[in-house]
PDB file of C-alpha atoms in Angstrom:
ATOM      1  CA  UNK A 342    -155.056  80.075 -67.598  1.00  0.00           C
ATOM      2  CA  UNK A 343    -151.512  79.305 -66.546  1.00  0.00           C
ATOM      3  CA  UNK A 344    -148.714  79.470 -69.009  1.00  0.00           C
ATOM      4  CA  UNK A 345    -147.532  75.903 -69.859  1.00  0.00           C
ATOM      5  CA  UNK A 346    -143.944  77.098 -69.961  1.00  0.00           C
ATOM      6  CA  UNK A 347    -144.182  78.199 -66.331  1.00  0.00           C
ATOM      7  CA  UNK A 348    -145.438  74.795 -65.281  1.00  0.00           C
ATOM      8  CA  UNK A 349    -142.652  72.861 -67.016  1.00  0.00           C
ATOM      9  CA  UNK A 350    -139.931  71.779 -64.532  1.00  0.00           C
ATOM     10  CA  UNK A 351    -137.390  71.539 -67.381  1.00  0.00           C
ATOM     11  CA  UNK A 352    -137.467  75.323 -67.857  1.00  0.00           C
ATOM     12  CA  UNK A 353    -136.580  76.263 -64.286  1.00  0.00           C
ATOM     13  CA  UNK A 354    -132.863  76.535 -64.981  1.00  0.00           C
ATOM     14  CA  UNK A 355    -133.550  78.441 -68.176  1.00  0.00           C
ATOM     15  CA  UNK A 356    -135.546  81.016 -66.268  1.00  0.00           C
ATOM     16  CA  UNK A 357    -132.750  81.433 -63.747  1.00  0.00           C
ATOM     17  CA  UNK A 358    -130.220  81.943 -66.540  1.00  0.00           C
ATOM     18  CA  UNK A 359    -132.438  84.608 -68.157  1.00  0.00           C
ATOM     19  CA  UNK A 360    -132.693  86.394 -64.835  1.00  0.00           C
ATOM     20  CA  UNK A 361    -128.946  86.335 -64.332  1.00  0.00           C
ATOM     21  CA  UNK A 362    -128.430  87.563 -67.894  1.00  0.00           C
ATOM     22  CA  UNK A 363    -130.727  90.532 -67.265  1.00  0.00           C
ATOM     23  CA  UNK A 364    -128.694  91.378 -64.170  1.00  0.00           C
ATOM     24  CA  UNK A 365    -125.503  91.396 -66.244  1.00  0.00           C
ATOM     25  CA  UNK A 366    -124.143  88.150 -64.958  1.00  0.00           C
ATOM     26  CA  UNK A 367    -122.708  85.604 -67.369  1.00  0.00           C
ATOM     27  CA  UNK A 368    -123.761  82.033 -66.651  1.00  0.00           C
ATOM     28  CA  UNK A 369    -120.922  79.694 -66.013  1.00  0.00           C
ATOM     29  CA  UNK A 370    -121.303  76.125 -67.178  1.00  0.00           C
ATOM     30  CA  UNK A 371    -119.229  73.430 -65.530  1.00  0.00           C
ATOM     31  CA  UNK A 372    -116.464  72.193 -67.780  1.00  0.00           C
ATOM     32  CA  UNK A 373    -115.695  68.575 -68.307  1.00  0.00           C
ATOM     33  CA  UNK A 374    -112.369  67.474 -66.995  1.00  0.00           C
ATOM     34  CA  UNK A 375    -109.978  66.689 -69.810  1.00  0.00           C
ATOM     35  CA  UNK A 376    -108.001  64.280 -67.631  1.00  0.00           C
ATOM     36  CA  UNK A 377    -110.241  61.294 -67.362  1.00  0.00           C
ATOM     37  CA  UNK A 378    -109.060  58.431 -65.241  1.00  0.00           C
ATOM     38  CA  UNK A 379    -108.780  55.191 -67.165  1.00  0.00           C
ATOM     39  CA  UNK A 380    -110.992  52.334 -66.199  1.00  0.00           C
ATOM     40  CA  UNK A 381    -108.042  50.060 -65.486  1.00  0.00           C
ATOM     41  CA  UNK A 382    -104.773  51.658 -64.545  1.00  0.00           C
ATOM     42  CA  UNK A 383    -102.504  48.814 -65.528  1.00  0.00           C
ATOM     43  CA  UNK A 384     -99.147  48.638 -67.219  1.00  0.00           C
ATOM     44  CA  UNK A 385     -98.409  46.126 -69.920  1.00  0.00           C
ATOM     45  CA  UNK A 386     -94.785  46.166 -70.913  1.00  0.00           C
ATOM     46  CA  UNK A 387     -92.796  44.152 -73.382  1.00  0.00           C
ATOM     47  CA  UNK A 388     -92.313  41.219 -71.066  1.00  0.00           C
ATOM     48  CA  UNK A 389     -93.235  37.586 -71.367  1.00  0.00           C
ATOM     49  CA  UNK A 390     -94.779  35.335 -68.782  1.00  0.00           C
ATOM     50  CA  UNK A 391     -93.707  31.919 -67.606  1.00  0.00           C
ATOM     51  CA  UNK A 392     -95.853  28.947 -66.617  1.00  0.00           C
ATOM     52  CA  UNK A 393     -95.848  30.133 -63.000  1.00  0.00           C
ATOM     53  CA  UNK A 394     -97.069  33.629 -63.885  1.00  0.00           C
ATOM     54  CA  UNK A 395     -93.723  35.342 -63.346  1.00  0.00           C
ATOM     55  CA  UNK A 396     -92.501  38.045 -65.733  1.00  0.00           C
ATOM     56  CA  UNK A 397     -89.450  37.314 -67.838  1.00  0.00           C
ATOM     57  CA  UNK A 398     -87.308  40.283 -68.791  1.00  0.00           C
ATOM     58  CA  UNK A 399     -84.994  42.868 -67.309  1.00  0.00           C
ATOM     59  CA  UNK A 400     -87.352  43.571 -64.430  1.00  0.00           C
ATOM     60  CA  UNK A 401     -90.837  43.162 -63.139  1.00  0.00           C
ATOM     61  CA  UNK A 402     -93.796  45.424 -63.875  1.00  0.00           C
ATOM     62  CA  UNK A 403     -93.126  47.538 -60.776  1.00  0.00           C
ATOM     63  CA  UNK A 404     -89.453  48.064 -61.527  1.00  0.00           C
ATOM     64  CA  UNK A 405     -88.154  45.467 -59.105  1.00  0.00           C
ATOM     65  CA  UNK A 406     -85.714  42.699 -60.103  1.00  0.00           C
ATOM     66  CA  UNK A 407     -87.260  39.458 -61.278  1.00  0.00           C
ATOM     67  CA  UNK A 408     -87.417  36.838 -58.548  1.00  0.00           C
ATOM     68  CA  UNK A 409     -86.534  33.440 -59.964  1.00  0.00           C
ATOM     69  CA  UNK A 410     -87.768  30.283 -58.300  1.00  0.00           C
ATOM     70  CA  UNK A 411     -85.420  27.584 -57.091  1.00  0.00           C
ATOM     71  CA  UNK A 412     -85.236  23.997 -58.241  1.00  0.00           C
ATOM     72  CA  UNK A 413     -87.566  21.613 -56.470  1.00  0.00           C
ATOM     73  CA  UNK A 414     -84.659  19.396 -55.409  1.00  0.00           C
ATOM     74  CA  UNK A 415     -80.928  19.868 -55.198  1.00  0.00           C
ATOM     75  CA  UNK A 416     -78.424  18.457 -57.660  1.00  0.00           C
ATOM     76  CA  UNK A 417     -77.260  15.637 -55.393  1.00  0.00           C
ATOM     77  CA  UNK A 418     -80.678  14.620 -54.010  1.00  0.00           C
ATOM     78  CA  UNK A 419     -80.703  11.549 -56.226  1.00  0.00           C
ATOM     79  CA  UNK A 420     -83.408   9.720 -54.246  1.00  0.00           C
ATOM     80  CA  UNK A 421     -85.719  12.740 -54.331  1.00  0.00           C
ATOM     81  CA  UNK A 422     -88.117  13.551 -51.525  1.00  0.00           C
ATOM     82  CA  UNK A 423     -90.597  11.587 -49.443  1.00  0.00           C
ATOM     83  CA  UNK A 424     -93.812  12.895 -51.016  1.00  0.00           C
ATOM     84  CA  UNK A 425     -96.394  11.762 -53.561  1.00  0.00           C
ATOM     85  CA  UNK A 426     -93.643  11.680 -56.226  1.00  0.00           C
ATOM     86  CA  UNK A 427     -91.389   9.355 -54.209  1.00  0.00           C
ATOM     87  CA  UNK A 428     -91.906   6.365 -56.514  1.00  0.00           C
ATOM     88  CA  UNK A 429     -91.276   8.581 -59.544  1.00  0.00           C
ATOM     89  CA  UNK A 430     -88.046   9.855 -57.971  1.00  0.00           C
ATOM     90  CA  UNK A 431     -86.848   6.285 -57.467  1.00  0.00           C
ATOM     91  CA  UNK A 432     -87.642   5.500 -61.091  1.00  0.00           C
ATOM     92  CA  UNK A 433     -85.692   8.581 -62.203  1.00  0.00           C
ATOM     93  CA  UNK A 434     -82.705   7.517 -60.093  1.00  0.00           C
ATOM     94  CA  UNK A 435     -82.858   3.993 -61.519  1.00  0.00           C
ATOM     95  CA  UNK A 436     -83.002   5.222 -65.127  1.00  0.00           C
ATOM     96  CA  UNK A 437     -80.266   7.795 -64.592  1.00  0.00           C
ATOM     97  CA  UNK A 438     -77.920   5.173 -63.173  1.00  0.00           C
ATOM     98  CA  UNK A 439     -78.556   2.333 -65.649  1.00  0.00           C
ATOM     99  CA  UNK A 440     -80.123   3.894 -68.753  1.00  0.00           C
ATOM    100  CA  UNK A 441     -79.388   7.640 -68.967  1.00  0.00           C
ATOM    101  CA  UNK A 442     -80.369   7.646 -72.637  1.00  0.00           C
ATOM    102  CA  UNK A 443     -83.930   6.635 -71.710  1.00  0.00           C
ATOM    103  CA  UNK A 444     -84.133   9.281 -68.981  1.00  0.00           C
ATOM    104  CA  UNK A 445     -82.822  11.972 -71.306  1.00  0.00           C
ATOM    105  CA  UNK A 446     -85.291  11.026 -74.026  1.00  0.00           C
ATOM    106  CA  UNK A 447     -88.132  11.000 -71.500  1.00  0.00           C
ATOM    107  CA  UNK A 448     -87.172  14.474 -70.267  1.00  0.00           C
ATOM    108  CA  UNK A 449     -87.152  15.878 -73.787  1.00  0.00           C
ATOM    109  CA  UNK A 450     -90.453  14.200 -74.603  1.00  0.00           C
ATOM    110  CA  UNK A 451     -92.087  15.680 -71.524  1.00  0.00           C
ATOM    111  CA  UNK A 452     -90.536  19.097 -72.133  1.00  0.00           C
ATOM    112  CA  UNK A 453     -91.295  19.442 -75.829  1.00  0.00           C
ATOM    113  CA  UNK A 454     -94.276  17.070 -76.191  1.00  0.00           C
ATOM    114  CA  UNK A 455     -93.622  16.705 -79.927  1.00  0.00           C
ATOM    115  CA  UNK A 456     -94.170  13.474 -81.839  1.00  0.00           C
ATOM    116  CA  UNK A 457     -90.942  11.544 -82.225  1.00  0.00           C
ATOM    117  CA  UNK A 458     -89.041  13.644 -79.666  1.00  0.00           C
ATOM    118  CA  UNK A 459     -88.043  10.598 -77.632  1.00  0.00           C
ATOM    119  CA  UNK A 460     -86.464   8.693 -80.542  1.00  0.00           C
ATOM    120  CA  UNK A 461     -84.895  11.810 -82.080  1.00  0.00           C
ATOM    121  CA  UNK A 462     -82.951  12.488 -78.878  1.00  0.00           C
ATOM    122  CA  UNK A 463     -82.526   9.056 -77.332  1.00  0.00           C
ATOM    123  CA  UNK A 464     -80.829   7.463 -80.358  1.00  0.00           C
ATOM    124  CA  UNK A 465     -78.174  10.199 -80.920  1.00  0.00           C
ATOM    125  CA  UNK A 466     -77.497  10.242 -77.185  1.00  0.00           C
ATOM    126  CA  UNK A 467     -77.003   6.479 -77.159  1.00  0.00           C
ATOM    127  CA  UNK A 468     -74.530   6.706 -80.046  1.00  0.00           C
ATOM    128  CA  UNK A 469     -72.486   9.406 -78.307  1.00  0.00           C
ATOM    129  CA  UNK A 470     -72.668   7.499 -75.036  1.00  0.00           C
ATOM    130  CA  UNK A 471     -71.277   4.317 -76.586  1.00  0.00           C
ATOM    131  CA  UNK A 472     -68.667   6.193 -78.581  1.00  0.00           C
ATOM    132  CA  UNK A 473     -67.400   8.090 -75.555  1.00  0.00           C
ATOM    133  CA  UNK A 474     -67.199   4.997 -73.392  1.00  0.00           C
ATOM    134  CA  UNK A 475     -65.427   2.975 -76.084  1.00  0.00           C
ATOM    135  CA  UNK A 476     -62.860   5.650 -77.004  1.00  0.00           C
ATOM    136  CA  UNK A 477     -62.254   7.506 -73.730  1.00  0.00           C
ATOM    137  CA  UNK A 478     -63.595   5.109 -71.128  1.00  0.00           C
ATOM    138  CA  UNK A 479     -66.318   7.441 -69.818  1.00  0.00           C
ATOM    139  CA  UNK A 480     -69.337   9.367 -70.993  1.00  0.00           C
ATOM    140  CA  UNK A 481     -67.656  12.564 -72.178  1.00  0.00           C
ATOM    141  CA  UNK A 482     -69.408  13.156 -75.521  1.00  0.00           C
ATOM    142  CA  UNK A 483     -73.096  12.901 -74.636  1.00  0.00           C
ATOM    143  CA  UNK A 484     -73.080  15.984 -72.335  1.00  0.00           C
ATOM    144  CA  UNK A 485     -72.183  18.153 -75.345  1.00  0.00           C
ATOM    145  CA  UNK A 486     -75.460  17.029 -76.878  1.00  0.00           C
ATOM    146  CA  UNK A 487     -77.693  17.012 -73.787  1.00  0.00           C
ATOM    147  CA  UNK A 488     -76.809  20.192 -71.894  1.00  0.00           C
ATOM    148  CA  UNK A 489     -79.234  22.482 -73.872  1.00  0.00           C
ATOM    149  CA  UNK A 490     -82.106  20.634 -72.203  1.00  0.00           C
ATOM    150  CA  UNK A 491     -81.061  22.063 -68.841  1.00  0.00           C
ATOM    151  CA  UNK A 492     -81.024  25.560 -70.292  1.00  0.00           C
ATOM    152  CA  UNK A 493     -84.481  25.026 -71.808  1.00  0.00           C
ATOM    153  CA  UNK A 494     -85.907  23.821 -68.482  1.00  0.00           C
ATOM    154  CA  UNK A 495     -84.380  26.761 -66.623  1.00  0.00           C
ATOM    155  CA  UNK A 496     -85.816  29.275 -69.080  1.00  0.00           C
ATOM    156  CA  UNK A 497     -89.239  27.636 -69.319  1.00  0.00           C
ATOM    157  CA  UNK A 498     -89.903  27.684 -65.582  1.00  0.00           C
ATOM    158  CA  UNK A 499     -87.798  30.772 -64.754  1.00  0.00           C
ATOM    159  CA  UNK A 500     -85.513  28.772 -62.466  1.00  0.00           C
ATOM    160  CA  UNK A 501     -82.466  30.056 -60.679  1.00  0.00           C
ATOM    161  CA  UNK A 502     -79.211  29.090 -62.353  1.00  0.00           C
ATOM    162  CA  UNK A 503     -75.952  27.996 -60.768  1.00  0.00           C
ATOM    163  CA  UNK A 504     -74.286  31.395 -61.272  1.00  0.00           C
ATOM    164  CA  UNK A 505     -77.194  33.264 -59.700  1.00  0.00           C
ATOM    165  CA  UNK A 506     -77.380  30.803 -56.800  1.00  0.00           C
ATOM    166  CA  UNK A 507     -73.644  31.227 -56.155  1.00  0.00           C
ATOM    167  CA  UNK A 508     -74.009  35.011 -56.224  1.00  0.00           C
ATOM    168  CA  UNK A 509     -76.952  34.844 -53.810  1.00  0.00           C
ATOM    169  CA  UNK A 510     -75.123  32.625 -51.322  1.00  0.00           C
ATOM    170  CA  UNK A 511     -71.729  34.356 -51.491  1.00  0.00           C
ATOM    171  CA  UNK A 512     -72.812  37.915 -52.248  1.00  0.00           C
ATOM    172  CA  UNK A 513     -70.330  38.422 -55.088  1.00  0.00           C
ATOM    173  CA  UNK A 514     -70.599  39.002 -58.850  1.00  0.00           C
ATOM    174  CA  UNK A 515     -73.723  41.107 -58.330  1.00  0.00           C
ATOM    175  CA  UNK A 516     -73.042  43.336 -61.340  1.00  0.00           C
ATOM    176  CA  UNK A 517     -72.744  40.365 -63.662  1.00  0.00           C
ATOM    177  CA  UNK A 518     -75.995  38.857 -62.377  1.00  0.00           C
ATOM    178  CA  UNK A 519     -77.876  42.121 -62.910  1.00  0.00           C
ATOM    179  CA  UNK A 520     -76.776  42.302 -66.547  1.00  0.00           C
ATOM    180  CA  UNK A 521     -79.130  40.005 -68.450  1.00  0.00           C
ATOM    181  CA  UNK A 522     -76.760  39.158 -71.315  1.00  0.00           C
ATOM    182  CA  UNK A 523     -73.746  38.372 -69.144  1.00  0.00           C
ATOM    183  CA  UNK A 524     -75.854  36.416 -66.692  1.00  0.00           C
ATOM    184  CA  UNK A 525     -77.358  34.236 -69.430  1.00  0.00           C
ATOM    185  CA  UNK A 526     -73.917  33.535 -70.924  1.00  0.00           C
ATOM    186  CA  UNK A 527     -72.602  32.535 -67.507  1.00  0.00           C
ATOM    187  CA  UNK A 528     -75.652  30.362 -66.821  1.00  0.00           C
ATOM    188  CA  UNK A 529     -75.285  28.547 -70.160  1.00  0.00           C
ATOM    189  CA  UNK A 530     -71.637  27.814 -69.342  1.00  0.00           C
ATOM    190  CA  UNK A 531     -72.686  26.543 -65.915  1.00  0.00           C
ATOM    191  CA  UNK A 532     -75.340  24.323 -67.520  1.00  0.00           C
ATOM    192  CA  UNK A 533     -72.675  22.714 -69.700  1.00  0.00           C
ATOM    193  CA  UNK A 534     -70.281  22.291 -66.741  1.00  0.00           C
ATOM    194  CA  UNK A 535     -73.050  20.672 -64.677  1.00  0.00           C
ATOM    195  CA  UNK A 536     -73.836  18.183 -67.449  1.00  0.00           C
ATOM    196  CA  UNK A 537     -70.177  17.462 -68.133  1.00  0.00           C
ATOM    197  CA  UNK A 538     -68.947  16.905 -64.570  1.00  0.00           C
ATOM    198  CA  UNK A 539     -72.195  15.737 -62.874  1.00  0.00           C
ATOM    199  CA  UNK A 540     -74.051  14.306 -65.820  1.00  0.00           C
ATOM    200  CA  UNK A 541     -76.124  11.616 -64.105  1.00  0.00           C
ATOM    201  CA  UNK A 542     -77.122  13.862 -61.203  1.00  0.00           C
ATOM    202  CA  UNK A 543     -78.050  16.617 -63.639  1.00  0.00           C
ATOM    203  CA  UNK A 544     -80.333  14.334 -65.659  1.00  0.00           C
ATOM    204  CA  UNK A 545     -82.005  13.099 -62.469  1.00  0.00           C
ATOM    205  CA  UNK A 546     -82.576  16.621 -61.169  1.00  0.00           C
ATOM    206  CA  UNK A 547     -84.132  17.650 -64.472  1.00  0.00           C
ATOM    207  CA  UNK A 548     -86.303  14.531 -64.511  1.00  0.00           C
ATOM    208  CA  UNK A 549     -87.623  15.214 -60.993  1.00  0.00           C
ATOM    209  CA  UNK A 550     -88.350  18.843 -61.880  1.00  0.00           C
ATOM    210  CA  UNK A 551     -90.231  17.986 -65.058  1.00  0.00           C
ATOM    211  CA  UNK A 552     -92.326  15.239 -63.468  1.00  0.00           C
ATOM    212  CA  UNK A 553     -93.505  17.619 -60.782  1.00  0.00           C
ATOM    213  CA  UNK A 554     -94.354  20.419 -63.195  1.00  0.00           C
ATOM    214  CA  UNK A 555     -95.556  18.791 -66.418  1.00  0.00           C
ATOM    215  CA  UNK A 556     -97.699  15.714 -67.058  1.00  0.00           C
ATOM    216  CA  UNK A 557     -96.494  13.169 -69.553  1.00  0.00           C
ATOM    217  CA  UNK A 558     -97.695  14.025 -73.080  1.00  0.00           C
ATOM    218  CA  UNK A 559     -99.076  10.517 -73.471  1.00  0.00           C
ATOM    219  CA  UNK A 560    -101.347  10.924 -70.447  1.00  0.00           C
ATOM    220  CA  UNK A 561    -104.969  11.461 -71.386  1.00  0.00           C
ATOM    221  CA  UNK A 562    -107.157  12.621 -68.532  1.00  0.00           C
ATOM    222  CA  UNK A 563    -110.417  12.682 -70.469  1.00  0.00           C
ATOM    223  CA  UNK A 564    -113.018  10.006 -69.599  1.00  0.00           C
ATOM    224  CA  UNK A 565    -113.423   7.162 -72.045  1.00  0.00           C
ATOM    225  CA  UNK A 566    -116.892   5.908 -72.853  1.00  0.00           C
ATOM    226  CA  UNK A 567    -117.073   2.160 -73.245  1.00  0.00           C
ATOM    227  CA  UNK A 568    -119.911   0.810 -75.369  1.00  0.00           C
ATOM    228  CA  UNK A 569    -121.178  -2.588 -74.199  1.00  0.00           C
ATOM    229  CA  UNK A 570    -123.194  -4.455 -76.853  1.00  0.00           C
ATOM    230  CA  UNK A 571    -126.560  -5.823 -75.772  1.00  0.00           C
ATOM    231  CA  UNK A 572    -126.827  -9.462 -74.812  1.00  0.00           C
ATOM    232  CA  UNK A 573    -127.938 -11.947 -77.402  1.00  0.00           C
ATOM    233  CA  UNK A 574    -131.667 -12.553 -77.198  1.00  0.00           C
ATOM    234  CA  UNK A 575    -133.416 -15.800 -78.241  1.00  0.00           C
ATOM    235  CA  UNK A 576    -137.033 -16.409 -78.958  1.00  0.00           C
ATOM    236  CA  UNK A 577    -138.671 -19.328 -77.177  1.00  0.00           C
ATOM    237  CA  UNK A 578    -141.995 -20.598 -75.919  1.00  0.00           C
ATOM    238  CA  UNK A 579    -143.034 -20.126 -72.409  1.00  0.00           C
ATOM    239  CA  UNK A 580    -142.432 -23.091 -70.170  1.00  0.00           C
ATOM    240  CA  UNK A 581    -139.832 -24.653 -72.488  1.00  0.00           C
TER     241      UNK A 581
END
């Protein structure tokens, strides 16, 4: 009768090890590698992400400088572009020329989408607008109140500022642009100068940018179910 241990396939290696041990050889077992490759070799640094998926910080995840996107339209393109937003661009130009307080309030409402944002910004702007025109003959006080909106739009969408655009076109002030703190201080000063000297054009440019990137907070894209009551039924005899 055969030995059951000899017929077991699981004991083949054990028999080989016993034979090697009798010959004076020490069996060597394969060691597990201590350096195991991670399942996902990705780097997550202390950077934030904008609405377009671009990193915000001192550099990108691969060590390259952050590429900022440009504004959709230039500062002096008051009539906008001939695309699907053409009618909206004309409305922005009309509001910026005749009612800048309404355009500014609409921009803040679309940017912040908070209840009461329109009234909280439109009314103070209107007061400064009237005060500046009555005392100095031109709108010189409202830009002090409205220029932070340009900075907020630039930071939200990671847009290229005036200082960075000037450095890119002229090739100067590269060291200041690379330093994040100095660049942001220069861009904030440029935002104020743009609102102060080209206030209407600045509001229109911001309005065109926001309408192309963000829907109005009052827009509701969900379908509405309308319930129609059944028709009034009357009981009657046939043939009457």
